[in-house]
C-alpha cells in the first residue's frame, strides 16, 4: 500500500535551516508528481511546492520562493525540502503528498513533520 | 490568485442529518475541485476529486457537485465517523497554484 513518511522537522531559531525528507513506498515513485503542503493554525493548508516526476518541473509558492528548495531522488524513492532562512511564520506541520497521474488533487498524504521556528 | 471561501466555517449536526458545505471561488475555476476530510492529529484524506468523483473506498453518502464558482459537498446521512473538518481545494492551471479553503468544522449537535 502507498506510504509516505516525513522526517526532519524540529525546533530551530529564526534564520536557521532544516532539511525535510519524505520516504515513499508502495508505488512507482518515479512516475508521480510530489508536493509539500503545510498547515498552520493561522494560515490553514498551503501547497508550498511541488516537483515533476523527473525533477525538471518545480513550483514554489510566493511565501517560500527563494528560501525553500524542493528535490527528489527517484533511485531512493525520496522527496526532500530544504528550508533556509526560516521565519516564525514558517511554523507548521509539513506534509508530503502525492498527485495522481491524472488529476490535480492530492490522493495520498504522509502523517506530517512539525517545524517550529522560535527564538 | 483565486481565493476559496467555505461556508459555514462551523456547523453542528446530528447523526442521520443531511449536511451541505459550500465552497465559493473568487473567479471561475475549471473542474479541478476536490474535497478532503481531516480529523484531529491526522493528515487530510481525499474524499471527492474533479468536482464529483468519489475517491475509492469513500462511502457513497459523500457526494460533490457544482460548477463555475460554486461547489458543494453533501453528506446524505451523517454518521458518527463523519465529525471532522472538511476542506475544498482547487487548481489554477494558469498559475500552477493549488489553493485550499479555510475549512468547515462539523461538530456533534
Short mmCIF file of C-alpha atoms in Angstrom, two decimals:
data_model
loop_
_atom_site.label_atom_id
_atom_site.label_comp_id
_atom_site.label_asym_id
_atom_site.label_seq_id
_atom_site.Cartn_x
_atom_site.Cartn_y
_atom_site.Cartn_z
CA UNK A 1 0.00 0.00 0.00
CA UNK A 2 1.07 3.59 -0.54
CA UNK A 3 3.10 5.00 2.33
CA UNK A 4 4.67 8.42 2.75
CA UNK A 5 6.78 9.05 5.84
CA UNK A 6 8.16 12.51 6.59
CA UNK A 7 11.12 13.25 8.83
CA UNK A 8 13.50 16.07 9.65
CA UNK A 9 11.26 18.51 11.48
CA UNK A 10 12.25 20.17 14.72
CA UNK A 11 12.68 23.37 16.71
CA UNK A 12 15.01 25.95 15.20
CA UNK A 13 15.87 29.61 15.66
CA UNK A 14 14.82 32.24 13.11
CA UNK A 15 17.29 32.35 10.23
CA UNK A 16 18.35 28.74 10.60
CA UNK A 17 17.86 25.85 8.17
CA UNK A 18 16.28 22.41 8.09
CA UNK A 19 16.03 19.63 5.55
CA UNK A 20 12.83 17.62 5.41
CA UNK A 21 12.66 14.16 3.86
CA UNK A 22 9.77 12.04 2.68
CA UNK A 23 10.30 8.31 2.16
CA UNK A 24 7.84 6.79 -0.31
CA UNK A 25 6.86 3.17 -0.74
CA UNK A 26 4.10 1.05 -2.24
CA UNK A 27 4.05 2.74 -5.65
CA UNK A 28 6.34 3.64 -8.57
CA UNK A 29 7.70 6.86 -7.09
CA UNK A 30 9.40 7.98 -10.29
CA UNK A 31 6.06 8.14 -12.09
CA UNK A 32 4.38 10.75 -9.92
CA UNK A 33 4.45 14.44 -9.16
CA UNK A 34 5.05 15.04 -5.46
CA UNK A 35 4.33 18.00 -3.24
CA UNK A 36 4.90 19.62 0.13
CA UNK A 37 1.86 21.08 1.87
CA UNK A 38 1.99 22.82 5.21
CA UNK A 39 -0.65 23.52 7.80
CA UNK A 40 -0.54 26.18 10.44
CA UNK A 41 -3.32 27.49 12.68
CA UNK A 42 -3.07 30.94 11.20
CA UNK A 43 -2.84 30.10 7.50
CA UNK A 44 -4.62 26.79 7.12
CA UNK A 45 -3.48 24.42 4.38
CA UNK A 46 -0.96 25.78 1.90
CA UNK A 47 0.67 23.94 -1.01
CA UNK A 48 4.12 25.47 -0.91
CA UNK A 49 5.96 23.41 -3.51
CA UNK A 50 5.66 20.55 -5.95
CA UNK A 51 8.00 18.74 -8.31
CA UNK A 52 7.51 16.81 -11.51
CA UNK A 53 8.23 13.12 -11.83
CA UNK A 54 11.70 13.63 -13.32
CA UNK A 55 12.53 16.65 -11.16
CA UNK A 56 12.66 19.11 -14.03
CA UNK A 57 9.37 20.87 -13.17
CA UNK A 58 9.24 22.76 -9.90
CA UNK A 59 6.74 25.17 -8.36
CA UNK A 60 7.08 27.36 -5.29
CA UNK A 61 4.51 29.49 -3.53
CA UNK A 62 5.48 33.13 -3.21
CA UNK A 63 5.69 32.69 0.57
CA UNK A 64 8.72 30.37 0.26
CA UNK A 65 10.24 31.29 -3.12
CA UNK A 66 13.96 31.92 -2.82
CA UNK A 67 14.18 30.30 0.64
CA UNK A 68 12.97 26.72 0.14
CA UNK A 69 14.20 24.18 -2.41
CA UNK A 70 12.39 21.00 -3.42
CA UNK A 71 14.22 17.99 -4.83
CA UNK A 72 13.81 14.27 -5.27
CA UNK A 73 15.92 11.14 -5.65
CA UNK A 74 13.97 8.59 -7.65
CA UNK A 75 16.61 5.92 -7.03
CA UNK A 76 15.99 6.29 -3.29
CA UNK A 77 12.20 6.84 -3.56
CA UNK A 78 12.64 10.04 -1.61
CA UNK A 79 11.40 13.63 -1.70
CA UNK A 80 13.19 16.48 0.02
CA UNK A 81 12.57 20.07 1.06
CA UNK A 82 15.47 22.32 2.05
CA UNK A 83 14.23 25.13 4.28
CA UNK A 84 16.57 28.11 4.61
CA UNK A 85 16.20 31.49 6.33
CA UNK A 86 13.37 30.16 8.44
CA UNK A 87 10.93 32.63 9.98
CA UNK A 88 8.39 32.35 12.76
CA UNK A 89 5.55 32.22 10.24
CA UNK A 90 7.05 29.05 8.72
CA UNK A 91 6.00 27.21 11.87
CA UNK A 92 3.65 24.47 10.71
CA UNK A 93 3.13 20.79 10.14
CA UNK A 94 4.72 19.89 6.80
CA UNK A 95 3.05 17.12 4.81
CA UNK A 96 4.38 15.22 1.84
CA UNK A 97 1.59 14.41 -0.61
CA UNK A 98 1.28 12.64 -3.94
CA UNK A 99 -0.51 13.95 -7.00
CA UNK A 100 -2.19 11.27 -9.11
CA UNK A 101 -1.08 10.66 -12.70
CA UNK A 102 -4.31 12.19 -13.94
CA UNK A 103 -5.82 15.00 -11.94
CA UNK A 104 -4.89 17.97 -9.84
CA UNK A 105 -5.54 16.94 -6.29
CA UNK A 106 -3.62 15.09 -3.57
CA UNK A 107 -4.50 11.43 -3.28
CA UNK A 108 -2.10 10.25 -0.58
CA UNK A 109 -0.60 12.17 2.32
CA UNK A 110 2.04 11.42 4.90
CA UNK A 111 1.47 11.97 8.61
CA UNK A 112 3.49 15.17 8.61
CA UNK A 113 6.50 16.54 10.44
CA UNK A 114 6.38 19.58 12.73
CA UNK A 115 8.64 22.53 12.10
CA UNK A 116 8.77 25.13 14.88
CA UNK A 117 10.67 28.37 14.41
CA UNK A 118 11.17 30.33 17.59
CA UNK A 119 13.89 32.12 19.49
CA UNK B 1 -4.77 34.40 -7.05
CA UNK B 2 -8.04 32.51 -6.73
CA UNK B 3 -9.48 32.61 -3.23
CA UNK B 4 -11.63 29.76 -1.93
CA UNK B 5 -14.24 30.58 0.71
CA UNK B 6 -16.10 27.85 2.56
CA UNK B 7 -19.45 28.27 4.29
CA UNK B 8 -20.23 27.79 7.01
CA UNK B 9 -16.95 27.87 8.95
CA UNK B 10 -18.53 25.58 11.53
CA UNK B 11 -21.77 23.73 11.97
CA UNK B 12 -23.38 21.31 14.36
CA UNK B 13 -25.47 18.38 13.20
CA UNK B 14 -26.89 15.10 14.40
CA UNK B 15 -26.35 11.55 13.22
CA UNK B 16 -28.67 10.92 10.30
CA UNK B 17 -28.81 14.57 9.20
CA UNK B 18 -28.18 15.68 5.62
CA UNK B 19 -25.31 18.17 5.59
CA UNK B 20 -24.17 20.52 2.83
CA UNK B 21 -20.93 22.52 2.79
CA UNK B 22 -20.34 25.20 0.17
CA UNK B 23 -17.08 26.34 -1.41
CA UNK B 24 -17.06 29.54 -3.46
CA UNK B 25 -14.22 30.59 -5.72
CA UNK B 26 -13.28 34.22 -6.34
CA UNK B 27 -13.31 33.53 -10.06
CA UNK B 28 -14.42 30.80 -12.42
CA UNK B 29 -12.48 27.59 -11.88
CA UNK B 30 -12.29 24.53 -14.06
CA UNK B 31 -13.29 21.08 -12.85
CA UNK B 32 -10.17 20.86 -10.70
CA UNK B 33 -12.08 20.91 -7.42
CA UNK B 34 -11.51 18.41 -4.62
CA UNK B 35 -12.76 17.84 -1.07
CA UNK B 36 -10.85 16.46 1.91
CA UNK B 37 -11.73 15.30 5.41
CA UNK B 38 -9.36 15.87 8.31
CA UNK B 39 -9.61 14.50 11.82
CA UNK B 40 -7.58 15.87 14.75
CA UNK B 41 -3.94 14.85 14.62
CA UNK B 42 -4.30 13.25 11.19
CA UNK B 43 -3.47 14.25 7.63
CA UNK B 44 -6.28 15.27 5.29
CA UNK B 45 -7.95 12.43 3.42
CA UNK B 46 -9.21 12.77 -0.14
CA UNK B 47 -12.98 12.31 -0.49
CA UNK B 48 -14.01 13.81 -3.84
CA UNK B 49 -11.97 14.90 -6.88
CA UNK B 50 -12.81 16.62 -10.17
CA UNK B 51 -15.95 18.11 -8.54
CA UNK B 52 -17.98 14.92 -8.26
CA UNK B 53 -15.79 11.81 -8.48
CA UNK B 54 -15.78 9.70 -5.34
CA UNK B 55 -12.33 8.51 -4.28
CA UNK B 56 -12.01 4.75 -3.99
CA UNK B 57 -13.10 3.48 -0.59
CA UNK B 58 -15.06 6.58 0.37
CA UNK B 59 -18.66 5.87 1.41
CA UNK B 60 -21.35 6.74 -1.11
CA UNK B 61 -23.10 9.06 1.36
CA UNK B 62 -20.50 11.63 0.31
CA UNK B 63 -21.14 13.47 -2.95
CA UNK B 64 -19.90 16.58 -4.70
CA UNK B 65 -21.43 18.92 -7.24
CA UNK B 66 -21.17 22.39 -8.72
CA UNK B 67 -19.57 24.38 -11.48
CA UNK B 68 -18.11 27.78 -12.20
CA UNK B 69 -17.58 29.45 -8.85
CA UNK B 70 -19.83 27.46 -6.50
CA UNK B 71 -19.34 23.89 -5.36
CA UNK B 72 -20.93 21.76 -2.67
CA UNK B 73 -20.05 18.72 -0.60
CA UNK B 74 -23.07 16.80 0.65
CA UNK B 75 -23.22 14.09 3.27
CA UNK B 76 -26.58 12.40 2.77
CA UNK B 77 -26.93 10.78 6.19
CA UNK B 78 -24.36 11.82 8.76
CA UNK B 79 -22.55 9.06 10.62
CA UNK B 80 -20.58 9.40 13.86
CA UNK B 81 -17.33 8.87 11.93
CA UNK B 82 -18.04 11.96 9.80
CA UNK B 83 -17.47 14.54 12.52
CA UNK B 84 -14.32 16.25 11.28
CA UNK B 85 -13.07 19.31 9.40
CA UNK B 86 -13.66 19.50 5.66
CA UNK B 87 -11.59 21.42 3.10
CA UNK B 88 -12.11 22.23 -0.55
CA UNK B 89 -9.13 22.64 -2.90
CA UNK B 90 -8.81 23.98 -6.41
CA UNK B 91 -6.07 24.07 -9.04
CA UNK B 92 -5.40 27.06 -11.25
CA UNK B 93 -3.81 25.87 -14.47
CA UNK B 94 -2.63 29.40 -15.38
CA UNK B 95 -0.63 29.99 -12.22
CA UNK B 96 0.08 26.36 -11.34
CA UNK B 97 -1.17 27.11 -7.85
CA UNK B 98 -3.18 24.80 -5.60
CA UNK B 99 -5.42 26.62 -3.11
CA UNK B 100 -7.42 25.32 -0.16
CA UNK B 101 -10.49 26.73 1.51
CA UNK B 102 -10.25 27.72 5.16
CA UNK B 103 -12.14 24.66 6.33
CA UNK B 104 -15.55 23.78 7.79
CA UNK B 105 -15.62 22.15 11.21
CA UNK B 106 -18.50 19.70 11.53
CA UNK B 107 -19.41 19.00 15.13
CA UNK B 108 -21.97 17.00 17.02
CA UNK B 109 -25.18 18.79 17.99
#
